[in-house]
Structures are given as structure tokens and as C-alpha cells.
Short mmCIF file of C-alpha atoms and ligand atoms in Angstrom, two decimals:
data_model
loop_
_atom_site.label_atom_id
_atom_site.label_comp_id
_atom_site.label_asym_id
_atom_site.label_seq_id
_atom_site.Cartn_x
_atom_site.Cartn_y
_atom_site.Cartn_z
CA MET A 1 -27.68 -26.71 89.29
CA ILE A 2 -28.56 -23.06 89.90
CA TYR A 3 -32.23 -23.02 88.77
CA PRO A 4 -34.02 -26.26 87.43
CA TRP A 5 -34.95 -24.61 84.11
CA LEU A 6 -31.32 -23.80 83.29
CA SER A 7 -29.93 -27.39 83.81
CA GLU A 8 -29.98 -28.15 80.01
CA ILE A 9 -27.97 -25.27 79.25
CA GLU A 10 -25.56 -25.99 82.05
CA GLN A 11 -25.08 -29.43 80.53
CA GLN A 12 -24.35 -28.01 77.20
CA LEU A 13 -21.89 -25.53 78.53
CA SER A 14 -20.14 -28.32 80.67
CA THR A 15 -19.83 -30.50 77.48
CA SER A 16 -18.11 -27.76 75.52
CA LEU A 17 -15.79 -26.97 78.28
CA ARG A 18 -14.90 -30.66 78.83
CA THR A 19 -14.43 -31.22 75.06
CA GLY A 20 -12.45 -28.04 74.54
CA ARG A 21 -14.92 -26.44 72.29
CA PHE A 22 -15.90 -23.60 74.66
CA HIS A 23 -15.97 -20.36 72.85
CA HIS A 24 -14.02 -17.39 74.26
CA ALA A 25 -17.09 -15.03 73.78
CA GLN A 26 -20.31 -16.34 75.14
CA LEU A 27 -23.58 -14.55 74.63
CA PHE A 28 -26.55 -15.23 76.72
CA ASN A 29 -29.90 -13.90 75.29
CA GLY A 30 -33.12 -14.03 77.11
CA GLN A 31 -35.95 -12.18 78.94
CA GLN A 32 -35.44 -10.24 82.19
CA GLY A 33 -35.74 -12.67 85.12
CA VAL A 34 -34.91 -15.86 83.36
CA GLY A 35 -31.51 -16.14 85.04
CA LYS A 36 -28.95 -14.89 82.67
CA THR A 37 -27.00 -13.17 85.45
CA ALA A 38 -27.00 -16.04 87.73
CA MET A 39 -25.74 -18.24 84.68
CA VAL A 40 -22.81 -15.81 83.80
CA GLU A 41 -21.83 -15.49 87.56
CA GLN A 42 -21.73 -19.14 87.99
CA LEU A 43 -19.79 -19.70 84.68
CA ALA A 44 -17.29 -16.93 85.64
CA ASP A 45 -16.67 -18.43 89.04
CA ALA A 46 -16.12 -21.94 87.48
CA LEU A 47 -13.63 -20.47 84.98
CA LEU A 48 -11.73 -18.83 87.55
CA CYS A 49 -11.83 -21.90 90.11
CA GLN A 50 -8.77 -23.95 90.69
CA GLN A 51 -10.80 -27.21 90.80
CA PRO A 52 -14.13 -26.83 89.19
CA SER A 53 -16.32 -29.63 88.38
CA ASN A 54 -17.91 -29.21 85.04
CA ILE A 55 -19.06 -25.54 85.41
CA LYS A 56 -19.46 -25.60 89.11
CA ALA A 57 -16.89 -23.73 91.20
CA CYS A 58 -15.27 -25.75 94.11
CA GLY A 59 -16.19 -22.80 96.57
CA GLN A 60 -12.98 -23.68 98.58
CA CYS A 61 -9.93 -22.62 96.67
CA LYS A 62 -8.23 -19.19 96.81
CA SER A 63 -10.00 -18.06 93.67
CA CYS A 64 -13.42 -19.09 95.08
CA GLN A 65 -12.64 -17.15 98.24
CA LEU A 66 -11.83 -14.09 96.28
CA ASN A 67 -14.92 -14.44 94.30
CA GLN A 68 -16.95 -14.82 97.39
CA ALA A 69 -15.63 -11.62 98.68
CA GLY A 70 -16.13 -9.86 95.34
CA THR A 71 -12.51 -9.11 95.03
CA HIS A 72 -11.22 -11.39 92.36
CA PRO A 73 -8.52 -9.58 90.34
CA ASP A 74 -9.09 -11.67 87.35
CA LYS A 75 -12.87 -10.84 87.08
CA PHE A 76 -14.19 -7.61 85.68
CA ASN A 77 -17.79 -6.66 85.63
CA VAL A 78 -18.52 -3.87 83.23
CA GLN A 79 -20.85 -1.16 84.85
CA VAL A 80 -23.60 0.22 82.94
CA GLU A 81 -23.73 3.93 83.62
CA GLY A 82 -27.29 5.45 83.02
CA GLN A 83 -28.67 4.00 79.78
CA SER A 84 -25.48 3.13 77.81
CA ILE A 85 -22.17 1.48 77.83
CA GLY A 86 -19.67 3.83 76.58
CA VAL A 87 -16.48 3.36 74.61
CA ASP A 88 -14.33 4.09 77.72
CA GLU A 89 -15.62 1.04 79.64
CA ILE A 90 -14.92 -1.28 76.65
CA ARG A 91 -11.32 0.07 76.45
CA THR A 92 -11.00 -0.91 80.12
CA VAL A 93 -11.98 -4.34 79.03
CA SER A 94 -9.27 -4.70 76.41
CA ASP A 95 -6.73 -3.19 78.86
CA PHE A 96 -7.90 -5.72 81.58
CA MET A 97 -7.58 -8.68 79.10
CA SER A 98 -4.02 -7.83 78.03
CA HIS A 99 -2.54 -7.98 81.49
CA SER A 100 -1.57 -11.33 82.94
CA ALA A 101 -3.72 -13.13 85.32
CA ALA A 102 -3.33 -13.09 89.11
CA GLN A 103 -4.64 -16.60 89.84
CA ASN A 104 -5.01 -19.73 87.69
CA GLY A 105 -4.51 -18.03 84.45
CA ASN A 106 -8.04 -17.32 83.24
CA LYS A 107 -9.35 -13.86 83.09
CA VAL A 108 -13.14 -13.25 82.75
CA VAL A 109 -14.98 -10.10 81.66
CA ILE A 110 -18.81 -9.93 82.16
CA ILE A 111 -20.87 -7.45 80.25
CA LYS A 112 -24.58 -7.45 81.20
CA ASP A 113 -27.09 -5.82 79.05
CA CYS A 114 -24.53 -5.64 76.27
CA HIS A 115 -27.27 -4.16 73.80
CA LYS A 116 -26.66 -0.85 75.69
CA MET A 117 -23.22 -0.45 74.17
CA THR A 118 -22.94 2.68 71.95
CA THR A 119 -21.82 2.11 68.34
CA ALA A 120 -18.31 3.23 69.31
CA ALA A 121 -18.21 0.81 72.28
CA ALA A 122 -19.34 -2.10 70.12
CA ASN A 123 -16.58 -1.26 67.61
CA ALA A 124 -14.03 -1.18 70.30
CA LEU A 125 -15.37 -4.63 71.60
CA LEU A 126 -15.08 -5.98 68.18
CA LYS A 127 -11.19 -5.73 68.21
CA THR A 128 -11.21 -7.83 71.33
CA LEU A 129 -13.50 -10.33 69.78
CA GLU A 130 -11.54 -10.59 66.60
CA GLU A 131 -8.16 -11.27 68.38
CA PRO A 132 -8.98 -13.63 71.10
CA SER A 133 -6.16 -14.45 73.43
CA PRO A 134 -6.02 -17.86 75.22
CA GLN A 135 -7.49 -18.07 78.75
CA ARG A 136 -9.41 -14.74 78.20
CA PHE A 137 -13.25 -15.11 78.34
CA LEU A 138 -16.07 -12.73 77.64
CA LEU A 139 -19.49 -13.30 79.03
CA LEU A 140 -22.26 -11.15 77.68
CA THR A 141 -25.93 -11.01 78.37
CA THR A 142 -28.72 -9.14 76.47
CA THR A 143 -32.55 -9.10 76.55
CA THR A 144 -32.58 -8.19 72.86
CA ALA A 145 -29.88 -9.81 70.64
CA THR A 146 -31.61 -8.45 67.65
CA GLN A 147 -30.35 -5.00 68.72
CA LEU A 148 -26.71 -6.14 68.52
CA PRO A 149 -24.52 -5.58 65.39
CA ALA A 150 -24.25 -8.53 63.23
CA THR A 151 -20.42 -8.26 63.57
CA ILE A 152 -20.70 -8.78 67.32
CA LEU A 153 -23.25 -11.66 67.04
CA SER A 154 -21.25 -13.56 64.50
CA ARG A 155 -18.11 -13.61 66.70
CA CYS A 156 -20.00 -14.89 69.82
CA SER A 157 -21.34 -18.35 70.71
CA ARG A 158 -25.02 -17.50 71.34
CA THR A 159 -27.27 -19.26 73.90
CA ASP A 160 -30.89 -18.43 74.08
CA VAL A 161 -31.89 -18.71 77.66
CA GLN A 162 -35.49 -19.69 78.00
CA VAL A 163 -37.85 -21.90 80.10
CA SER A 164 -38.49 -24.85 77.97
CA ASP A 165 -40.33 -26.80 80.70
CA THR A 166 -42.86 -24.51 82.44
CA ASP A 167 -43.58 -27.17 84.89
CA SER A 168 -40.24 -26.73 86.50
CA THR A 169 -40.75 -23.03 87.07
CA GLN A 170 -44.28 -23.58 88.26
CA GLN A 171 -42.80 -26.05 90.86
CA TRP A 172 -39.99 -23.71 91.77
CA LEU A 173 -42.42 -20.73 92.28
CA ALA A 174 -44.65 -23.06 94.42
CA SER A 175 -41.61 -23.81 96.42
CA LEU A 176 -41.46 -20.14 97.36
CA GLN A 177 -45.26 -20.20 98.30
CA ILE A 178 -46.06 -18.19 95.05
CA ILE A 179 -49.11 -19.99 93.77
CA ASP A 180 -52.70 -19.46 92.69
CA TYR A 181 -52.21 -16.04 91.09
CA PRO A 182 -54.35 -16.00 88.08
CA TRP A 183 -51.78 -14.08 86.13
CA LEU A 184 -48.80 -16.17 87.25
CA SER A 185 -48.60 -18.19 84.00
CA LEU A 186 -47.87 -15.02 82.11
CA PHE A 187 -44.45 -14.98 83.88
CA TYR A 188 -43.40 -18.59 83.54
CA GLN A 189 -40.61 -17.36 81.36
CA GLN A 190 -39.41 -14.88 84.17
CA PRO A 191 -39.62 -16.66 87.43
CA LEU A 192 -36.86 -14.58 89.01
CA LEU A 193 -38.94 -11.41 88.20
CA VAL A 194 -41.65 -13.01 90.24
CA GLN A 195 -39.21 -13.80 93.09
CA ALA A 196 -38.03 -10.23 93.04
CA TRP A 197 -41.54 -9.04 93.41
CA GLN A 198 -42.05 -11.33 96.40
CA GLN A 199 -38.74 -10.12 97.91
CA ALA A 200 -39.80 -6.44 97.45
CA ASP A 201 -43.22 -7.18 99.00
CA GLN A 202 -44.71 -6.33 95.55
CA LEU A 203 -46.93 -9.28 94.91
CA THR A 204 -50.12 -7.61 96.26
CA THR A 205 -49.49 -4.66 93.97
CA ILE A 206 -49.15 -6.80 91.06
CA GLU A 207 -52.49 -8.56 92.07
CA GLN A 208 -54.14 -5.15 92.30
CA LEU A 209 -52.81 -4.27 88.75
CA TYR A 210 -54.37 -7.49 87.51
CA LYS A 211 -57.59 -6.54 89.04
CA PHE A 212 -57.44 -3.11 87.48
CA ALA A 213 -56.51 -4.64 84.07
CA THR A 214 -59.50 -7.14 84.23
CA SER A 215 -62.14 -4.34 85.19
CA LEU A 216 -60.73 -1.58 83.18
CA LYS A 217 -63.66 -1.35 80.83
CA GLN A 218 -66.11 -0.97 83.70
CA GLY A 219 -64.11 1.23 85.79
CA HIS A 220 -64.56 5.01 86.05
CA ASN A 221 -62.15 5.90 89.03
CA PHE A 222 -58.59 5.28 88.01
CA SER A 223 -56.77 7.32 90.72
CA GLU A 224 -55.63 4.14 92.64
CA LEU A 225 -54.27 2.58 89.41
CA VAL A 226 -52.51 5.88 88.41
CA ASP A 227 -50.89 5.90 91.88
CA ILE A 228 -49.44 2.58 91.33
CA ILE A 229 -48.17 2.88 87.83
CA ASN A 230 -46.94 6.45 88.28
CA LYS A 231 -44.13 5.30 90.51
CA ASP A 232 -42.60 2.71 88.33
CA SER A 233 -42.53 2.32 84.54
CA GLU A 234 -41.91 -1.42 84.91
CA LEU A 235 -45.41 -1.49 86.47
CA ILE A 236 -46.89 0.02 83.40
CA ARG A 237 -45.38 -2.68 81.36
CA VAL A 238 -46.94 -5.38 83.65
CA PHE A 239 -50.25 -3.69 83.53
CA CYS A 240 -50.23 -3.48 79.76
CA LEU A 241 -49.35 -7.05 79.65
CA PHE A 242 -52.35 -7.93 81.71
CA VAL A 243 -54.59 -5.77 79.60
CA SER A 244 -53.26 -7.45 76.45
CA ASP A 245 -53.93 -10.89 77.92
CA GLN A 246 -57.52 -9.90 78.75
CA LEU A 247 -57.95 -8.84 75.09
CA LYS A 248 -56.61 -12.07 73.83
CA GLN A 249 -58.98 -13.91 76.03
CA GLN A 250 -61.93 -11.95 74.74
CA LEU A 251 -60.88 -12.55 71.15
CA VAL A 252 -60.95 -16.34 71.83
CA SER A 253 -64.46 -15.85 73.24
CA GLY A 254 -65.74 -14.14 70.14
CA MET A 255 -64.52 -10.50 70.23
CA GLN A 256 -64.38 -9.16 66.51
CA PHE A 257 -60.80 -9.05 65.08
CA ASP A 258 -60.97 -5.48 63.91
CA ALA A 259 -62.07 -4.28 67.35
CA TYR A 260 -59.41 -6.53 68.94
CA GLN A 261 -56.73 -4.94 66.77
CA GLN A 262 -57.93 -1.48 67.62
CA ALA A 263 -57.95 -2.20 71.16
CA GLN A 264 -54.36 -3.59 71.02
CA GLN A 265 -53.22 -0.46 69.08
CA ALA A 266 -54.71 1.78 71.66
CA LEU A 267 -52.88 -0.14 74.35
CA THR A 268 -49.55 0.17 72.45
CA GLU A 269 -50.11 3.76 72.21
CA PHE A 270 -50.77 4.13 75.75
CA TYR A 271 -47.63 2.20 76.70
CA GLN A 272 -45.51 4.13 74.54
CA ASN A 273 -46.96 7.51 75.71
CA SER A 274 -46.82 6.61 79.33
CA THR A 275 -43.28 5.52 79.20
CA GLN A 276 -41.76 8.02 76.72
CA VAL A 277 -43.79 11.27 76.98
CA LEU A 278 -42.35 13.46 79.73
CA GLY A 279 -44.96 15.03 81.85
CA LEU A 280 -47.83 13.02 80.35
CA ASN A 281 -51.24 13.43 81.96
CA LEU A 282 -51.39 9.93 83.18
CA PRO A 283 -55.01 9.85 84.53
CA LEU A 284 -56.24 11.23 81.25
CA ALA A 285 -54.26 8.68 79.42
CA VAL A 286 -55.78 5.86 81.50
CA SER A 287 -59.34 7.24 80.97
CA ARG A 288 -58.73 7.34 77.24
CA LEU A 289 -57.54 3.94 77.24
CA ALA A 290 -60.41 2.57 79.21
CA TYR A 291 -62.74 4.64 76.83
CA SER A 292 -61.32 2.99 73.80
CA LEU A 293 -61.60 -0.55 75.20
CA ARG A 294 -65.28 0.18 76.10
CA ASN A 295 -66.18 1.49 72.67
CA GLY A 296 -63.97 -1.00 70.75
ZN1 ZN B 1 -12.73 -23.09 93.49
#
């Protein structure tokens, strides 16, 4: 078992492999930090292993050794260059699929963030999906299946990866000594994101963002906040999530619905401007946001 919250999905995949109903194209859809990458890597290793048990690779055979070294000739990871996956990368995929396998016969292609495929790339992939060859497997991940063309979706077996039992992530995070943060429950669907923050020594920064979000209305000096979110657009998203959560709590405790909607609208505009407008005056944008929350 890779992560406790993925055990149900692992069982489903094991069953479909055992009963010969395993689809040649598997799409894993879910939020960042829920474990899609770990899932497809494990699946790829198992498909290439010479003696897998269910969807667990043995870790001993030649194939497993090649995978551990990251040099398995029958495994191909499509690289995202910049913001998109182009048609050339996908042509490499069909080329890779058409050659015979070096080890046990299976060949596996992993395409992470496949919603980043250009239209031309998606069309090229469609050909591979429409004419599946035996022992060839495509493992795709996406955070937004809705952005994928229906033609691609209809030719994949889709698994929605999510945490159904948040107790299990809470316990798992506790085992990493990540506990008692008032904002933690907002990320029970993204436990690996929280782990990544811990590994990057960022939990204190996240905690600071939370404090700024909860005191935004009273605040007047935002330079420290601006310093933090200026560095990383992902942190802007987290900050906005915190502010939005604050607003929801205020709504529950009696905030007028109109005011709530206006505040959420101001927040959405702030997020869009601060992540999309080049050369935006961020200190001014934060002051404006605080102003509209105060007067909402
Ligand atoms: Zn093996």
C-alpha cells in the first residue's frame, strides 16, 4: 500500500488486472497532492515487473532493478516542457509503443498533467488510443479531467483519485508530526502537498499566511504578506483559500449573503489579477482586497 487513502483504488486496479479487465489506457484524475504520481509510478513498475503480486512490483527482478535505476527501456515518461505537451512528444509515444519490448513484453507510457496537451497533441494521442496494441499501457494523470477532449475521455478508463476517509490522512499527517494547524483540514484532500511543505521547511510560511488571512480586515501594513506571496504564485492560491474559508465561517456566523458574495468576488478578482496580470502592483492589490473586505 503506498498511501492509506489510496488502498481502495489499489484494490480495484488489482481486481481488474487479475480478472483481465484492465484497460490499456488509465486516466487518474485528482487534486495536486493526492497521490496520482505515486499511483501511476507504482502501477507502471508492477506492469513491468516479472513477478508482481497484484499491483505491487517484486523489487528484485531485472525489470525492478532497471526501474529503481530509472533506466527501464520499456518505460517512457513524457516530459512537460513549459506549459504544454506538444505534438512531437506524443509522436514519440506512438513510436515508443510500436517497437518491441526489451524485458517481459509490456511497455508503459506515463503522461502526467495530460490536460497540458495541445489540441494537435491530443489528436495524435487519439490514434494510439483508438488502435490499442496488446501489452501496451498508457497511464495518464490530470488535475482537471474537464479540460480534456471528450474523445480522449471516452477512450480511457477513468479513476477519480480522492480521499474518501479523511481520518486516514489526518492520521498519516500526524505520523509526520504535522498536527494542530488550524488550517490543516483544508488540505485533507492534498496530504502530499502538506508533506512537501514540511520537506521544504515551508509550514511556518503557510502558518503566517493563515494569520494574515484571518487578520486581513484589521491589517494596514501588508508588506510582510506581499513579500511572501510575491515569491510563489502557489502561495497566492493558498492565501486566497484561507481568506475564502474565513468568509465562509463569517457567513455561517451571520454575515449577509450579498456582502459575502461581494467579498468572494473581490477575492476571485484579486487571485486572477495577481496570478495573471504581469507587473501588477501587488501591495496595492492586497490593500484593495483588505479594503473591500472591511467595507463589505
Ligand atoms: Zn519485479
